[in-house]
Amino acid sequence: MAVQALDARSELVDNLDALDTRLRWLSSWTIHNANHLRDSRDGLKVGGHQASCASITAIMAALYFHALRPQDRVAVKPHAGPVLHAIHYLLGNQSLDKLQQFRGLGGAQSYPSRTKDTIPVDFSTGSVGLGVAVTAFASLMQDYLIAHGQIAEQDAGRMIALMGDAELDEGNIYECLIEGYKHDLRNCWWIIDYNRQSLDSTTADRMFRRFDDIFETCGWRVITLRHGKRLEAAFRQPGGQALADWIESCPNAEYAALTFQGGAAWRARLNTDLAGSPETLKLVAGHDDEALARLMTNLGGHCTETLVEAFDRAAADDRPTVFIAYTIKGQGLPFAGHKDNHAGLMNPGQIEALRDSLGIAPGDEWQPFAGLGDNQAARLKAFVEASPLTRRAPEPRAAAVPVPALPAPEGDEQATQQAFGRILLDLAKTGHPLADRIVTTSPDVTVSTNLGGFVNQRGLFRKQELRDVFAGARIPSPQKWRGHAAGQHIELGIAENNLFLLLAAAGLTGPVFGTRLIPIGTVYDPFISRGLDALNYACYQDARFLLVATPSGLTLGPEGGAHQSINTPLIGMGQPGLTAFEPAFVDELAAIMEWSFGHLQAEDGGSVYLRLTTRSIAQPWRDNDDWKADMLAGGYWLKRPGPNAAAAIAFSGAIAPEVLAAAEALAEDMPGLGILNVTSPDLLHRGWSARRAARWTGKAMARSHVETLLWALPASAGLVTILDGSPSALSWLGGVRGQRVSPLGLDRFGQTGDLPDLYRQYRLDSDAIIEAVAELMLKE
């Protein structure tokens, strides 16, 4: 039995070694084809990172064709995208045409993309660091689903990130580690392609062992794969310890340079440095230059046997594990180890030499198993077809969660932020299935963004029971937060990147785990900017969530300009995959939230951003619901303009009282003055842009909603636009019909003060609106 097991392990390693070579070739050839063989119409370099691919092919071969189970999910480092495409080409999931169009329109994407690639991609990557951290939050969401009975414990998968070591420079990695420690992270592997090279430099030598310390402090198991089996065998020979000590002390940059120079350089350096160790010199002399170069670059990340052993050892439990796999950047390629190889490309002569060394005939470059004998090719093909990945089911489609009617809270004066909390609390009390699927989160501003009531009702999510010490001691507090496995609020520290990465993971539970959650995240509106990269990342892979940002604009006046948002309406308008609203009144908010819960689940839907305010304002009396459809489309006439109106005021959000006061003051002189409530500049602009684009493509398209609205106003009339934010968010309205515009808004940092002073200072008060209308009239 022992002999059979040894033979099976030997056959496994042989197959993985062959796949390592195969992946290195296919990824290199795919990139070469895009840069040297495919027609270039613009003369621009296509790129593709051949060296970054080559450093990780052994790791990906061992992971994908041995360690991965069907329920595991992987985020692949961005620059290894061509290797992932090569894997799926061997598995039959990727077409030759897509590879030949790599980085071209409709071809395989530069970096793995859930939404743009046709191969299975679990998590999009691109902006380095984010694809790593999202796996930790996906693991947390998997535990949430298990605790809530939506996934069976035995079906839990590992959330795995393949990362370049330069990603360890990204601050969001360490924010994620801290959060993971707090939430008792498990079932998460991070595999570091530790080639010690980035775009511009090599990794600082003093970082050796520091990464181990950081991960161990955060509760992770650290498995360091520094040497391969060939090197370890050499260390056991006479003189081997001196060789091991020399490698241990060799600076990263010098090791890389010697790798590039090759066997003769290795020999000269070792003979000089180890001249006092005759046994070591004899060991070195026992290898010719080519064999010596292979020995000295036999690092753990390139040794499939070492990788298999490490993966098998970690698979025995669910402890979070980081594998630090030492590699050579560009392993097996002519520029291996060169400090400039990050964006380097093999020239035609070099790729031909590599092809010939693999026995691949010209014209057979795209053949999956070219260069292998018939028997070896058949064995390798059978091994690939027996991979657990071939038993992975297609990405699941989660069932829709019904959405109930959401009544608006009653009250003559209300703030949209306060109303948001009341609507959510009322929904939580109903026990409706939608309430059970909601998961809320916030970066340490749960109370101040009005999520407290929902948390009181539904509890904090904790794997272990967490009692409320203050409640137990009968100390009065409005926050009665008990932590338990059925809780529905995930408490985060004050790190906005973590917020958006958690929203990304929670917003992908439908396609990733087959069961849908409705994630709601709250944050102070100005601090959206702190997590913009992660927000964009979440939207890029079509994660679905409701982002509630509040307070907005100048409404945090006493706290100064740092807590006042200016350009967030433009962020909402400019972010693909995110629909932005800024309701003025709470009945608008209730209708928008109801719409949003459906939009999050729609086939052609997306995420939603609500810009809310702490400012309480008088609520309007409605005779009917005729306004709702227009409101949900982006805007409606709060007061329709008269047939000969000379002007209209278009506004968004909590500035409504100033608009209404100005309109009242102007009523006698301008009885036909219209008031346009723009609830979503985003939707209005998107519809207008689509209508204009259709004109140039010859497609018939109905008039956009903003055109319909503004056609109620004479073309000669002027527009005053105003919101507590960047004036650019509304000033474009004048371009729809070529009308004159006088834009008001916030275009510089605010300062401390109360709202009357600040609105007067920054020309957002009713006097400013009246003056802007007068300015329009004077221009006649």
PDB file of N, CA and C in Angstrom, residues 141 144 420 424 435 437-443 446 450-452 454-456 458-461 487-492 499 502-503 506 517-522 546:
ATOM      1  N   MET A 141     -19.269  36.120   5.276  1.00  0.00           N
ATOM      2  CA  MET A 141     -20.652  36.012   4.821  1.00  0.00           C
ATOM      3  C   MET A 141     -21.083  34.540   4.718  1.00  0.00           C
ATOM      4  N   TYR A 144     -22.077  33.616   8.074  1.00  0.00           N
ATOM      5  CA  TYR A 144     -23.379  34.234   8.341  1.00  0.00           C
ATOM      6  C   TYR A 144     -24.497  33.357   7.761  1.00  0.00           C
ATOM      7  N   PHE A 420     -35.391  56.884   7.421  1.00  0.00           N
ATOM      8  CA  PHE A 420     -34.765  55.633   6.966  1.00  0.00           C
ATOM      9  C   PHE A 420     -34.713  54.621   8.115  1.00  0.00           C
ATOM     10  N   LEU A 424     -36.859  51.024   8.307  1.00  0.00           N
ATOM     11  CA  LEU A 424     -36.153  49.754   8.482  1.00  0.00           C
ATOM     12  C   LEU A 424     -36.610  49.049   9.758  1.00  0.00           C
ATOM     13  N   ALA A 435     -37.333  41.152   5.534  1.00  0.00           N
ATOM     14  CA  ALA A 435     -36.632  41.576   6.746  1.00  0.00           C
ATOM     15  C   ALA A 435     -35.636  40.520   7.193  1.00  0.00           C
ATOM     16  N   ARG A 437     -33.900  38.607   5.312  1.00  0.00           N
ATOM     17  CA  ARG A 437     -32.761  38.543   4.391  1.00  0.00           C
ATOM     18  C   ARG A 437     -31.878  39.789   4.461  1.00  0.00           C
ATOM     19  N   ILE A 438     -32.315  40.798   5.171  1.00  0.00           N
ATOM     20  CA  ILE A 438     -31.517  42.012   5.281  1.00  0.00           C
ATOM     21  C   ILE A 438     -30.335  41.769   6.217  1.00  0.00           C
ATOM     22  N   VAL A 439     -29.159  42.209   5.799  1.00  0.00           N
ATOM     23  CA  VAL A 439     -27.992  42.242   6.678  1.00  0.00           C
ATOM     24  C   VAL A 439     -27.444  43.657   6.617  1.00  0.00           C
ATOM     25  N   THR A 440     -27.280  44.274   7.784  1.00  0.00           N
ATOM     26  CA  THR A 440     -26.813  45.654   7.837  1.00  0.00           C
ATOM     27  C   THR A 440     -25.375  45.712   8.334  1.00  0.00           C
ATOM     28  N   THR A 441     -24.700  46.788   7.991  1.00  0.00           N
ATOM     29  CA  THR A 441     -23.328  46.976   8.438  1.00  0.00           C
ATOM     30  C   THR A 441     -22.974  48.451   8.358  1.00  0.00           C
ATOM     31  N   SER A 442     -21.977  48.840   9.143  1.00  0.00           N
ATOM     32  CA  SER A 442     -21.579  50.244   9.180  1.00  0.00           C
ATOM     33  C   SER A 442     -20.194  50.361   9.816  1.00  0.00           C
ATOM     34  N   PRO A 443     -19.365  51.282   9.343  1.00  0.00           N
ATOM     35  CA  PRO A 443     -18.022  51.441   9.912  1.00  0.00           C
ATOM     36  C   PRO A 443     -18.029  52.316  11.169  1.00  0.00           C
ATOM     37  N   THR A 446     -23.005  53.160  13.344  1.00  0.00           N
ATOM     38  CA  THR A 446     -24.322  52.530  13.335  1.00  0.00           C
ATOM     39  C   THR A 446     -25.375  53.417  13.988  1.00  0.00           C
ATOM     40  N   ASN A 450     -28.616  56.025  12.189  1.00  0.00           N
ATOM     41  CA  ASN A 450     -29.984  55.567  12.466  1.00  0.00           C
ATOM     42  C   ASN A 450     -30.240  54.094  12.171  1.00  0.00           C
ATOM     43  N   LEU A 451     -29.209  53.267  12.320  1.00  0.00           N
ATOM     44  CA  LEU A 451     -29.414  51.827  12.224  1.00  0.00           C
ATOM     45  C   LEU A 451     -29.713  51.195  13.579  1.00  0.00           C
ATOM     46  N   GLY A 452     -29.600  51.997  14.648  1.00  0.00           N
ATOM     47  CA  GLY A 452     -29.719  51.451  15.992  1.00  0.00           C
ATOM     48  C   GLY A 452     -31.008  50.706  16.253  1.00  0.00           C
ATOM     49  N   PHE A 454     -32.950  49.041  14.150  1.00  0.00           N
ATOM     50  CA  PHE A 454     -32.923  47.732  13.487  1.00  0.00           C
ATOM     51  C   PHE A 454     -32.070  46.757  14.281  1.00  0.00           C
ATOM     52  N   VAL A 455     -30.920  47.234  14.792  1.00  0.00           N
ATOM     53  CA  VAL A 455     -30.032  46.362  15.559  1.00  0.00           C
ATOM     54  C   VAL A 455     -30.691  45.957  16.872  1.00  0.00           C
ATOM     55  N   ASN A 456     -31.389  46.892  17.517  1.00  0.00           N
ATOM     56  CA  ASN A 456     -32.134  46.542  18.726  1.00  0.00           C
ATOM     57  C   ASN A 456     -33.111  45.399  18.454  1.00  0.00           C
ATOM     58  N   ARG A 458     -33.123  43.207  15.720  1.00  0.00           N
ATOM     59  CA  ARG A 458     -32.625  41.992  15.078  1.00  0.00           C
ATOM     60  C   ARG A 458     -31.298  41.486  15.648  1.00  0.00           C
ATOM     61  N   GLY A 459     -30.548  42.327  16.351  1.00  0.00           N
ATOM     62  CA  GLY A 459     -29.333  41.878  17.020  1.00  0.00           C
ATOM     63  C   GLY A 459     -28.085  41.930  16.157  1.00  0.00           C
ATOM     64  N   LEU A 460     -26.941  41.851  16.846  1.00  0.00           N
ATOM     65  CA  LEU A 460     -25.638  41.777  16.194  1.00  0.00           C
ATOM     66  C   LEU A 460     -25.347  40.337  15.785  1.00  0.00           C
ATOM     67  N   PHE A 461     -24.690  40.155  14.653  1.00  0.00           N
ATOM     68  CA  PHE A 461     -24.256  38.819  14.265  1.00  0.00           C
ATOM     69  C   PHE A 461     -22.966  38.472  15.000  1.00  0.00           C
ATOM     70  N   GLY A 487     -28.222  37.100  14.722  1.00  0.00           N
ATOM     71  CA  GLY A 487     -28.182  38.546  14.531  1.00  0.00           C
ATOM     72  C   GLY A 487     -27.987  38.924  13.080  1.00  0.00           C
ATOM     73  N   GLN A 488     -28.406  40.148  12.730  1.00  0.00           N
ATOM     74  CA  GLN A 488     -28.385  40.570  11.324  1.00  0.00           C
ATOM     75  C   GLN A 488     -27.589  41.839  11.071  1.00  0.00           C
ATOM     76  N   HIS A 489     -26.836  42.288  12.064  1.00  0.00           N
ATOM     77  CA  HIS A 489     -25.981  43.456  11.858  1.00  0.00           C
ATOM     78  C   HIS A 489     -24.535  43.049  12.090  1.00  0.00           C
ATOM     79  N   ILE A 490     -23.683  43.348  11.113  1.00  0.00           N
ATOM     80  CA  ILE A 490     -22.258  43.053  11.230  1.00  0.00           C
ATOM     81  C   ILE A 490     -21.529  44.347  11.562  1.00  0.00           C
ATOM     82  N   GLU A 491     -20.983  44.377  12.755  1.00  0.00           N
ATOM     83  CA  GLU A 491     -20.339  45.584  13.262  1.00  0.00           C
ATOM     84  C   GLU A 491     -18.919  45.664  12.714  1.00  0.00           C
ATOM     85  N   LEU A 492     -18.564  46.815  12.151  1.00  0.00           N
ATOM     86  CA  LEU A 492     -17.231  47.032  11.588  1.00  0.00           C
ATOM     87  C   LEU A 492     -16.531  48.167  12.307  1.00  0.00           C
ATOM     88  N   LEU A 499     -15.940  48.410   4.776  1.00  0.00           N
ATOM     89  CA  LEU A 499     -17.381  48.522   4.539  1.00  0.00           C
ATOM     90  C   LEU A 499     -17.730  48.089   3.127  1.00  0.00           C
ATOM     91  N   LEU A 502     -17.062  44.382   2.410  1.00  0.00           N
ATOM     92  CA  LEU A 502     -18.095  43.538   2.996  1.00  0.00           C
ATOM     93  C   LEU A 502     -19.386  43.631   2.189  1.00  0.00           C
ATOM     94  N   LEU A 503     -19.741  44.842   1.755  1.00  0.00           N
ATOM     95  CA  LEU A 503     -20.925  44.992   0.901  1.00  0.00           C
ATOM     96  C   LEU A 503     -20.752  44.230  -0.408  1.00  0.00           C
ATOM     97  N   ALA A 506     -21.221  40.515   0.574  1.00  0.00           N
ATOM     98  CA  ALA A 506     -22.627  40.255   0.896  1.00  0.00           C
ATOM     99  C   ALA A 506     -23.501  40.388  -0.341  1.00  0.00           C
ATOM    100  N   LEU A 517     -28.927  37.627  -0.055  1.00  0.00           N
ATOM    101  CA  LEU A 517     -29.057  38.562   1.051  1.00  0.00           C
ATOM    102  C   LEU A 517     -29.339  39.948   0.493  1.00  0.00           C
ATOM    103  N   ILE A 518     -29.903  40.795   1.325  1.00  0.00           N
ATOM    104  CA  ILE A 518     -30.150  42.190   0.961  1.00  0.00           C
ATOM    105  C   ILE A 518     -29.261  43.044   1.866  1.00  0.00           C
ATOM    106  N   PRO A 519     -28.059  43.371   1.407  1.00  0.00           N
ATOM    107  CA  PRO A 519     -27.127  44.104   2.257  1.00  0.00           C
ATOM    108  C   PRO A 519     -27.433  45.601   2.268  1.00  0.00           C
ATOM    109  N   ILE A 520     -27.362  46.195   3.455  1.00  0.00           N
ATOM    110  CA  ILE A 520     -27.528  47.640   3.618  1.00  0.00           C
ATOM    111  C   ILE A 520     -26.352  48.157   4.418  1.00  0.00           C
ATOM    112  N   GLY A 521     -25.615  49.083   3.850  1.00  0.00           N
ATOM    113  CA  GLY A 521     -24.480  49.677   4.544  1.00  0.00           C
ATOM    114  C   GLY A 521     -24.686  51.165   4.716  1.00  0.00           C
ATOM    115  N   THR A 522     -24.359  51.677   5.904  1.00  0.00           N
ATOM    116  CA  THR A 522     -24.478  53.116   6.140  1.00  0.00           C
ATOM    117  C   THR A 522     -23.104  53.703   6.425  1.00  0.00           C
ATOM    118  N   LEU A 546     -27.501  48.189  -0.864  1.00  0.00           N
ATOM    119  CA  LEU A 546     -28.064  49.519  -0.668  1.00  0.00           C
ATOM    120  C   LEU A 546     -27.084  50.302   0.205  1.00  0.00           C
TER     121      LEU A 546
END
